PDB file of C-alpha atoms in Angstrom:
ATOM      1  CA  SER A   1     -12.236   4.683 -16.302  1.00  0.00           C
ATOM      2  CA  GLN A   2      -9.048   5.179 -14.354  1.00  0.00           C
ATOM      3  CA  LYS A   3      -6.369   2.577 -14.599  1.00  0.00           C
ATOM      4  CA  ILE A   4      -3.009   1.442 -13.275  1.00  0.00           C
ATOM      5  CA  GLU A   5      -0.887  -1.106 -15.146  1.00  0.00           C
ATOM      6  CA  GLN A   6       2.607  -2.510 -14.130  1.00  0.00           C
ATOM      7  CA  ASN A   7       4.103  -4.166 -17.049  1.00  0.00           C
ATOM      8  CA  SER A   8       4.537  -7.355 -16.108  1.00  0.00           C
ATOM      9  CA  GLU A   9       3.428  -9.814 -13.303  1.00  0.00           C
ATOM     10  CA  ALA A  10       6.891 -11.325 -12.801  1.00  0.00           C
ATOM     11  CA  LEU A  11      10.231 -10.223 -13.991  1.00  0.00           C
ATOM     12  CA  ASN A  12      13.319 -12.455 -13.706  1.00  0.00           C
ATOM     13  CA  ILE A  13      17.137 -10.924 -13.981  1.00  0.00           C
ATOM     14  CA  GLN A  14      20.727 -11.995 -13.243  1.00  0.00           C
ATOM     15  CA  GLU A  15      22.108 -10.574 -10.532  1.00  0.00           C
ATOM     16  CA  GLY A  16      24.443  -7.398 -10.967  1.00  0.00           C
ATOM     17  CA  LYS A  17      21.879  -6.382 -13.943  1.00  0.00           C
ATOM     18  CA  THR A  18      19.593  -3.448 -13.941  1.00  0.00           C
ATOM     19  CA  ALA A  19      15.906  -4.181 -13.432  1.00  0.00           C
ATOM     20  CA  THR A  20      13.594  -2.061 -14.960  1.00  0.00           C
ATOM     21  CA  LEU A  21       9.905  -2.060 -13.867  1.00  0.00           C
ATOM     22  CA  THR A  22       7.028   0.158 -15.773  1.00  0.00           C
ATOM     23  CA  CYS A  23       4.138   1.655 -14.516  1.00  0.00           C
ATOM     24  CA  ASN A  24       1.582   3.083 -16.936  1.00  0.00           C
ATOM     25  CA  TYR A  25      -1.583   4.755 -15.886  1.00  0.00           C
ATOM     26  CA  THR A  26      -4.651   6.208 -18.067  1.00  0.00           C
ATOM     27  CA  ASN A  27      -7.072   9.024 -17.110  1.00  0.00           C
ATOM     28  CA  TYR A  28      -5.316  10.079 -14.325  1.00  0.00           C
ATOM     29  CA  SER A  29      -3.299  13.387 -13.826  1.00  0.00           C
ATOM     30  CA  PRO A  30      -1.560  12.666 -10.616  1.00  0.00           C
ATOM     31  CA  ALA A  31       0.684  15.079  -8.720  1.00  0.00           C
ATOM     32  CA  TYR A  32       3.057  12.644  -7.459  1.00  0.00           C
ATOM     33  CA  LEU A  33       3.553   8.869  -7.898  1.00  0.00           C
ATOM     34  CA  GLN A  34       5.105   6.742  -5.066  1.00  0.00           C
ATOM     35  CA  TRP A  35       6.757   3.173  -5.552  1.00  0.00           C
ATOM     36  CA  TYR A  36       6.679   0.563  -2.760  1.00  0.00           C
ATOM     37  CA  ARG A  37       8.282  -2.880  -1.937  1.00  0.00           C
ATOM     38  CA  GLN A  38       6.411  -5.937  -0.413  1.00  0.00           C
ATOM     39  CA  ASP A  39       7.979  -8.865   0.824  1.00  0.00           C
ATOM     40  CA  PRO A  40       5.459 -12.124   1.151  1.00  0.00           C
ATOM     41  CA  GLY A  41       3.096 -11.840   3.855  1.00  0.00           C
ATOM     42  CA  ARG A  42       4.351  -8.590   5.092  1.00  0.00           C
ATOM     43  CA  GLY A  43       3.205  -4.792   4.509  1.00  0.00           C
ATOM     44  CA  PRO A  44       4.376  -2.637   1.962  1.00  0.00           C
ATOM     45  CA  VAL A  45       7.449  -0.410   2.698  1.00  0.00           C
ATOM     46  CA  PHE A  46       7.865   3.021   1.057  1.00  0.00           C
ATOM     47  CA  LEU A  47      10.689   3.458  -1.406  1.00  0.00           C
ATOM     48  CA  LEU A  48      10.388   6.813  -3.570  1.00  0.00           C
ATOM     49  CA  LEU A  49       8.081   9.820  -4.418  1.00  0.00           C
ATOM     50  CA  ILE A  50       8.545  11.649  -7.352  1.00  0.00           C
ATOM     51  CA  ARG A  51       6.190  14.736  -8.160  1.00  0.00           C
ATOM     52  CA  GLU A  52       4.861  15.744 -11.532  1.00  0.00           C
ATOM     53  CA  ASN A  53       7.380  18.382 -11.769  1.00  0.00           C
ATOM     54  CA  GLU A  54      10.379  16.046 -11.279  1.00  0.00           C
ATOM     55  CA  LYS A  55      11.607  14.120 -14.171  1.00  0.00           C
ATOM     56  CA  GLU A  56      14.031  11.973 -12.158  1.00  0.00           C
ATOM     57  CA  LYS A  57      14.574  10.961  -8.435  1.00  0.00           C
ATOM     58  CA  ARG A  58      17.406   8.699  -7.052  1.00  0.00           C
ATOM     59  CA  LYS A  59      18.182   7.041  -3.589  1.00  0.00           C
ATOM     60  CA  GLU A  60      21.047   4.662  -3.462  1.00  0.00           C
ATOM     61  CA  ARG A  61      20.684   2.054  -6.281  1.00  0.00           C
ATOM     62  CA  LEU A  62      17.133   3.136  -6.797  1.00  0.00           C
ATOM     63  CA  LYS A  63      16.175   5.540  -9.722  1.00  0.00           C
ATOM     64  CA  VAL A  64      12.404   6.457 -10.700  1.00  0.00           C
ATOM     65  CA  THR A  65      11.432   8.411 -13.666  1.00  0.00           C
ATOM     66  CA  PHE A  66       8.106  10.191 -14.292  1.00  0.00           C
ATOM     67  CA  ASP A  67       6.893  11.194 -17.588  1.00  0.00           C
ATOM     68  CA  THR A  68       3.672  13.038 -17.381  1.00  0.00           C
ATOM     69  CA  THR A  69       3.450  13.031 -21.143  1.00  0.00           C
ATOM     70  CA  LEU A  70       3.698   9.064 -21.737  1.00  0.00           C
ATOM     71  CA  LYS A  71       1.730   8.742 -18.327  1.00  0.00           C
ATOM     72  CA  GLN A  72       4.530   6.331 -17.452  1.00  0.00           C
ATOM     73  CA  SER A  73       7.053   5.991 -14.587  1.00  0.00           C
ATOM     74  CA  LEU A  74      10.076   3.837 -14.831  1.00  0.00           C
ATOM     75  CA  PHE A  75      11.668   2.115 -11.718  1.00  0.00           C
ATOM     76  CA  HIS A  76      15.335   1.014 -11.877  1.00  0.00           C
ATOM     77  CA  ILE A  77      17.438  -0.929  -9.584  1.00  0.00           C
ATOM     78  CA  THR A  78      21.222  -0.923 -10.573  1.00  0.00           C
ATOM     79  CA  ALA A  79      23.706  -3.706  -9.498  1.00  0.00           C
ATOM     80  CA  SER A  80      20.744  -6.052  -8.485  1.00  0.00           C
ATOM     81  CA  GLN A  81      20.922  -8.397  -5.541  1.00  0.00           C
ATOM     82  CA  PRO A  82      19.005 -11.383  -4.862  1.00  0.00           C
ATOM     83  CA  ALA A  83      17.960  -9.423  -1.581  1.00  0.00           C
ATOM     84  CA  ASP A  84      16.030  -7.194  -4.032  1.00  0.00           C
ATOM     85  CA  SER A  85      13.805  -9.859  -4.904  1.00  0.00           C
ATOM     86  CA  ALA A  86      10.217  -8.772  -3.881  1.00  0.00           C
ATOM     87  CA  THR A  87       7.080  -7.261  -5.404  1.00  0.00           C
ATOM     88  CA  TYR A  88       7.406  -3.763  -6.482  1.00  0.00           C
ATOM     89  CA  LEU A  89       4.034  -1.424  -6.273  1.00  0.00           C
ATOM     90  CA  CYS A  90       3.377   1.493  -7.635  1.00  0.00           C
ATOM     91  CA  ALA A  91       0.629   3.976  -6.331  1.00  0.00           C
ATOM     92  CA  LEU A  92      -0.958   7.306  -7.508  1.00  0.00           C
ATOM     93  CA  PRO A  93      -3.751   9.510  -5.916  1.00  0.00           C
ATOM     94  CA  LEU A  94      -6.855   9.679  -7.948  1.00  0.00           C
ATOM     95  CA  THR A  95      -7.091  13.337  -7.263  1.00  0.00           C
ATOM     96  CA  GLY A  96      -4.894  15.609  -4.985  1.00  0.00           C
ATOM     97  CA  ASN A  97      -6.871  14.783  -1.761  1.00  0.00           C
ATOM     98  CA  THR A  98      -7.568  11.140  -2.212  1.00  0.00           C
ATOM     99  CA  PRO A  99      -5.582   8.112  -1.017  1.00  0.00           C
ATOM    100  CA  LEU A 100      -3.358   6.046  -2.733  1.00  0.00           C
ATOM    101  CA  VAL A 101      -4.287   3.428  -5.300  1.00  0.00           C
ATOM    102  CA  PHE A 102      -2.022   0.870  -6.014  1.00  0.00           C
ATOM    103  CA  GLY A 103      -1.018  -1.193  -9.129  1.00  0.00           C
ATOM    104  CA  LYS A 104      -1.067  -4.825  -9.163  1.00  0.00           C
ATOM    105  CA  GLY A 105       2.799  -4.892  -8.482  1.00  0.00           C
ATOM    106  CA  THR A 106       5.548  -6.890 -10.766  1.00  0.00           C
ATOM    107  CA  ARG A 107       7.292  -9.614  -8.613  1.00  0.00           C
ATOM    108  CA  LEU A 108      11.022  -9.316  -9.331  1.00  0.00           C
ATOM    109  CA  SER A 109      13.398 -12.412  -8.803  1.00  0.00           C
ATOM    110  CA  VAL A 110      17.004 -11.449  -8.893  1.00  0.00           C
ATOM    111  CA  ILE A 111      18.856 -14.545  -9.651  1.00  0.00           C
ATOM    112  CA  ALA A 112      22.396 -15.248  -8.465  1.00  0.00           C
TER     113      ALA A 112
ATOM    114  CA  ASP B   1      10.034   5.013  16.805  1.00  0.00           C
ATOM    115  CA  THR B   2       8.707   4.908  13.109  1.00  0.00           C
ATOM    116  CA  GLU B   3       6.257   1.615  13.656  1.00  0.00           C
ATOM    117  CA  VAL B   4       2.830   0.690  12.696  1.00  0.00           C
ATOM    118  CA  THR B   5       1.859  -2.101  14.940  1.00  0.00           C
ATOM    119  CA  GLN B   6      -0.883  -4.492  14.424  1.00  0.00           C
ATOM    120  CA  THR B   7      -2.344  -7.119  16.761  1.00  0.00           C
ATOM    121  CA  PRO B   8      -3.234 -10.070  16.321  1.00  0.00           C
ATOM    122  CA  LYS B   9      -0.686 -11.274  13.485  1.00  0.00           C
ATOM    123  CA  HIS B  10      -2.921 -14.160  13.007  1.00  0.00           C
ATOM    124  CA  LEU B  11      -6.890 -14.708  13.299  1.00  0.00           C
ATOM    125  CA  VAL B  12      -9.041 -17.560  12.768  1.00  0.00           C
ATOM    126  CA  MET B  13     -12.510 -17.059  13.332  1.00  0.00           C
ATOM    127  CA  GLY B  14     -15.885 -18.832  12.532  1.00  0.00           C
ATOM    128  CA  MET B  15     -18.629 -16.803  10.604  1.00  0.00           C
ATOM    129  CA  THR B  16     -20.672 -16.125  13.750  1.00  0.00           C
ATOM    130  CA  ASN B  17     -17.654 -14.775  15.846  1.00  0.00           C
ATOM    131  CA  LYS B  18     -17.261 -11.402  16.755  1.00  0.00           C
ATOM    132  CA  LYS B  19     -13.357 -10.194  16.655  1.00  0.00           C
ATOM    133  CA  SER B  20     -11.588  -6.957  16.344  1.00  0.00           C
ATOM    134  CA  LEU B  21      -8.128  -6.374  14.639  1.00  0.00           C
ATOM    135  CA  LYS B  22      -6.088  -3.442  16.563  1.00  0.00           C
ATOM    136  CA  CYS B  23      -3.489  -1.005  14.989  1.00  0.00           C
ATOM    137  CA  GLU B  24      -1.537   1.408  16.629  1.00  0.00           C
ATOM    138  CA  GLN B  25       1.071   4.436  16.024  1.00  0.00           C
ATOM    139  CA  HIS B  26       3.072   6.699  17.839  1.00  0.00           C
ATOM    140  CA  MET B  27       4.193   8.909  15.042  1.00  0.00           C
ATOM    141  CA  GLY B  28       1.815  11.562  15.590  1.00  0.00           C
ATOM    142  CA  HIS B  29       0.317  10.849  12.002  1.00  0.00           C
ATOM    143  CA  ARG B  30      -3.082  12.586  11.437  1.00  0.00           C
ATOM    144  CA  ALA B  31      -4.408   9.970   9.066  1.00  0.00           C
ATOM    145  CA  MET B  32      -4.834   6.382   9.302  1.00  0.00           C
ATOM    146  CA  TYR B  33      -6.158   3.572   6.982  1.00  0.00           C
ATOM    147  CA  TRP B  34      -7.315   0.057   6.538  1.00  0.00           C
ATOM    148  CA  TYR B  35      -6.318  -1.750   3.416  1.00  0.00           C
ATOM    149  CA  LYS B  36      -7.284  -5.215   2.382  1.00  0.00           C
ATOM    150  CA  GLN B  37      -5.173  -7.462   0.464  1.00  0.00           C
ATOM    151  CA  LYS B  38      -5.873 -10.905  -1.165  1.00  0.00           C
ATOM    152  CA  ALA B  39      -3.174 -13.384  -2.626  1.00  0.00           C
ATOM    153  CA  LYS B  40      -1.436 -11.972  -5.458  1.00  0.00           C
ATOM    154  CA  LYS B  41      -3.628  -8.578  -5.577  1.00  0.00           C
ATOM    155  CA  PRO B  42      -2.827  -5.049  -4.857  1.00  0.00           C
ATOM    156  CA  PRO B  43      -3.921  -3.521  -1.567  1.00  0.00           C
ATOM    157  CA  GLU B  44      -7.356  -2.335  -1.551  1.00  0.00           C
ATOM    158  CA  LEU B  45      -8.724   0.688   0.392  1.00  0.00           C
ATOM    159  CA  MET B  46     -11.418   0.285   2.919  1.00  0.00           C
ATOM    160  CA  PHE B  47     -11.610   2.835   5.217  1.00  0.00           C
ATOM    161  CA  VAL B  48      -9.743   6.350   6.094  1.00  0.00           C
ATOM    162  CA  TYR B  49      -9.697   8.370   8.945  1.00  0.00           C
ATOM    163  CA  SER B  50      -8.457  11.827   9.028  1.00  0.00           C
ATOM    164  CA  TYR B  51      -8.086  13.956  12.259  1.00  0.00           C
ATOM    165  CA  GLU B  52     -10.047  11.133  13.938  1.00  0.00           C
ATOM    166  CA  LYS B  53     -12.854  11.446  11.618  1.00  0.00           C
ATOM    167  CA  LEU B  54     -14.066   8.789   9.298  1.00  0.00           C
ATOM    168  CA  SER B  55     -13.493  10.217   5.940  1.00  0.00           C
ATOM    169  CA  ILE B  56     -13.622   7.452   3.562  1.00  0.00           C
ATOM    170  CA  ASN B  57     -15.478   4.555   3.420  1.00  0.00           C
ATOM    171  CA  GLU B  58     -15.068   2.455   0.126  1.00  0.00           C
ATOM    172  CA  SER B  59     -18.780   0.917   0.122  1.00  0.00           C
ATOM    173  CA  VAL B  60     -17.464  -1.756   2.420  1.00  0.00           C
ATOM    174  CA  PRO B  61     -20.129  -4.272   3.937  1.00  0.00           C
ATOM    175  CA  SER B  62     -21.323  -3.250   7.378  1.00  0.00           C
ATOM    176  CA  ARG B  63     -20.064  -6.596   8.904  1.00  0.00           C
ATOM    177  CA  PHE B  64     -16.769  -4.536   8.901  1.00  0.00           C
ATOM    178  CA  SER B  65     -16.871  -1.751  11.332  1.00  0.00           C
ATOM    179  CA  PRO B  66     -13.898   0.701  12.141  1.00  0.00           C
ATOM    180  CA  GLU B  67     -13.457   2.868  15.071  1.00  0.00           C
ATOM    181  CA  CYS B  68     -10.790   5.591  15.857  1.00  0.00           C
ATOM    182  CA  PRO B  69     -10.688   5.880  19.607  1.00  0.00           C
ATOM    183  CA  ASN B  70      -7.918   8.864  19.484  1.00  0.00           C
ATOM    184  CA  SER B  71      -5.142   9.786  17.047  1.00  0.00           C
ATOM    185  CA  SER B  72      -2.942   6.650  17.844  1.00  0.00           C
ATOM    186  CA  LEU B  73      -5.366   3.853  17.568  1.00  0.00           C
ATOM    187  CA  LEU B  74      -7.494   2.301  15.048  1.00  0.00           C
ATOM    188  CA  ASN B  75      -9.729  -0.660  15.078  1.00  0.00           C
ATOM    189  CA  LEU B  76     -11.590  -2.907  12.891  1.00  0.00           C
ATOM    190  CA  HIS B  77     -14.452  -4.719  14.515  1.00  0.00           C
ATOM    191  CA  LEU B  78     -15.596  -7.930  12.577  1.00  0.00           C
ATOM    192  CA  HIS B  79     -18.788  -9.485  12.929  1.00  0.00           C
ATOM    193  CA  ALA B  80     -20.651 -12.252  10.807  1.00  0.00           C
ATOM    194  CA  LEU B  81     -17.788 -12.660   8.070  1.00  0.00           C
ATOM    195  CA  GLN B  82     -17.744 -14.713   5.172  1.00  0.00           C
ATOM    196  CA  PRO B  83     -15.000 -17.085   4.088  1.00  0.00           C
ATOM    197  CA  GLU B  84     -14.326 -14.641   1.051  1.00  0.00           C
ATOM    198  CA  ASP B  85     -13.253 -12.015   3.603  1.00  0.00           C
ATOM    199  CA  SER B  86      -9.991 -14.152   4.423  1.00  0.00           C
ATOM    200  CA  ALA B  87      -7.406 -11.905   3.525  1.00  0.00           C
ATOM    201  CA  LEU B  88      -4.330  -9.610   5.116  1.00  0.00           C
ATOM    202  CA  TYR B  89      -5.573  -6.862   6.510  1.00  0.00           C
ATOM    203  CA  LEU B  90      -3.257  -4.007   6.532  1.00  0.00           C
ATOM    204  CA  CYS B  91      -3.231  -0.718   8.615  1.00  0.00           C
ATOM    205  CA  ALA B  92      -1.109   2.396   7.729  1.00  0.00           C
ATOM    206  CA  SER B  93      -0.807   5.740   8.684  1.00  0.00           C
ATOM    207  CA  SER B  94       0.311   9.343   7.038  1.00  0.00           C
ATOM    208  CA  GLN B  95       1.508  12.252   8.520  1.00  0.00           C
ATOM    209  CA  ARG B  96      -0.590  15.241   6.908  1.00  0.00           C
ATOM    210  CA  GLY B  97      -3.988  13.375   6.717  1.00  0.00           C
ATOM    211  CA  LEU B  98      -5.672  13.194   3.134  1.00  0.00           C
ATOM    212  CA  ALA B  99      -4.241  16.464   1.782  1.00  0.00           C
ATOM    213  CA  GLY B 100      -0.838  16.826   0.326  1.00  0.00           C
ATOM    214  CA  ALA B 101       1.683  14.157  -0.693  1.00  0.00           C
ATOM    215  CA  GLY B 102       3.072  11.580   1.678  1.00  0.00           C
ATOM    216  CA  GLU B 103       3.972   8.365   2.214  1.00  0.00           C
ATOM    217  CA  LEU B 104       2.082   5.567   3.782  1.00  0.00           C
ATOM    218  CA  PHE B 105       3.715   3.625   6.665  1.00  0.00           C
ATOM    219  CA  PHE B 106       2.211   0.320   6.762  1.00  0.00           C
ATOM    220  CA  GLY B 107       2.055  -2.294   9.531  1.00  0.00           C
ATOM    221  CA  GLU B 108       2.919  -6.064   9.158  1.00  0.00           C
ATOM    222  CA  GLY B 109      -0.760  -6.825   8.586  1.00  0.00           C
ATOM    223  CA  SER B 110      -3.301  -9.189  10.172  1.00  0.00           C
ATOM    224  CA  ARG B 111      -3.850 -12.450   8.595  1.00  0.00           C
ATOM    225  CA  LEU B 112      -7.286 -13.463   9.014  1.00  0.00           C
ATOM    226  CA  THR B 113      -9.059 -16.933   8.051  1.00  0.00           C
ATOM    227  CA  VAL B 114     -12.569 -17.039   8.295  1.00  0.00           C
ATOM    228  CA  LEU B 115     -14.119 -20.838   8.439  1.00  0.00           C
TER     229      LEU B 115
END
């Protein structure tokens, strides 16, 4: 069956370091993958979309990679700040015309 | 204006009550979604309306009844709910309907408590 796994439920890092979050999927061949940020009690906010023919995408301090051979996406936040503390969700469509399915998320805590 | 507005923000209801959650977007988006999210879990899809037609119903119990009166509005009618239905209900929209890649714009959610 199809599965999305985000490597850890929680990740603590020191301010200024690079946070790296992992999203693995099995039995999918998604055309794209998305990352969202969710703060407690609020709706998710879209961050980045990367397509299967793109290796890397950047937006300010954020970088996403997409390895369709490994079936893995890495999400990096460089020069992390306490304000980056949140839950980060990866999301994929099961097929081209189906809605997104979300991973369980990784709760990132950036410690000053 | 890039907002998806959900009302009410909080709702407490008894198991015999009938209530509705409302969602509105004015971005001209053609698909609207209801997701349910329990604590420390990811959002789970309930319904999708694409071009005002119900496209996906993820085997949701009939005590949840969606309605899309027009392209900007989405309602979720609630009746005879159970305590385990207590959750954050999220509305989202996307620009091009189900086909094609596109980001989801989420509202802030309606926190539902069923007593």
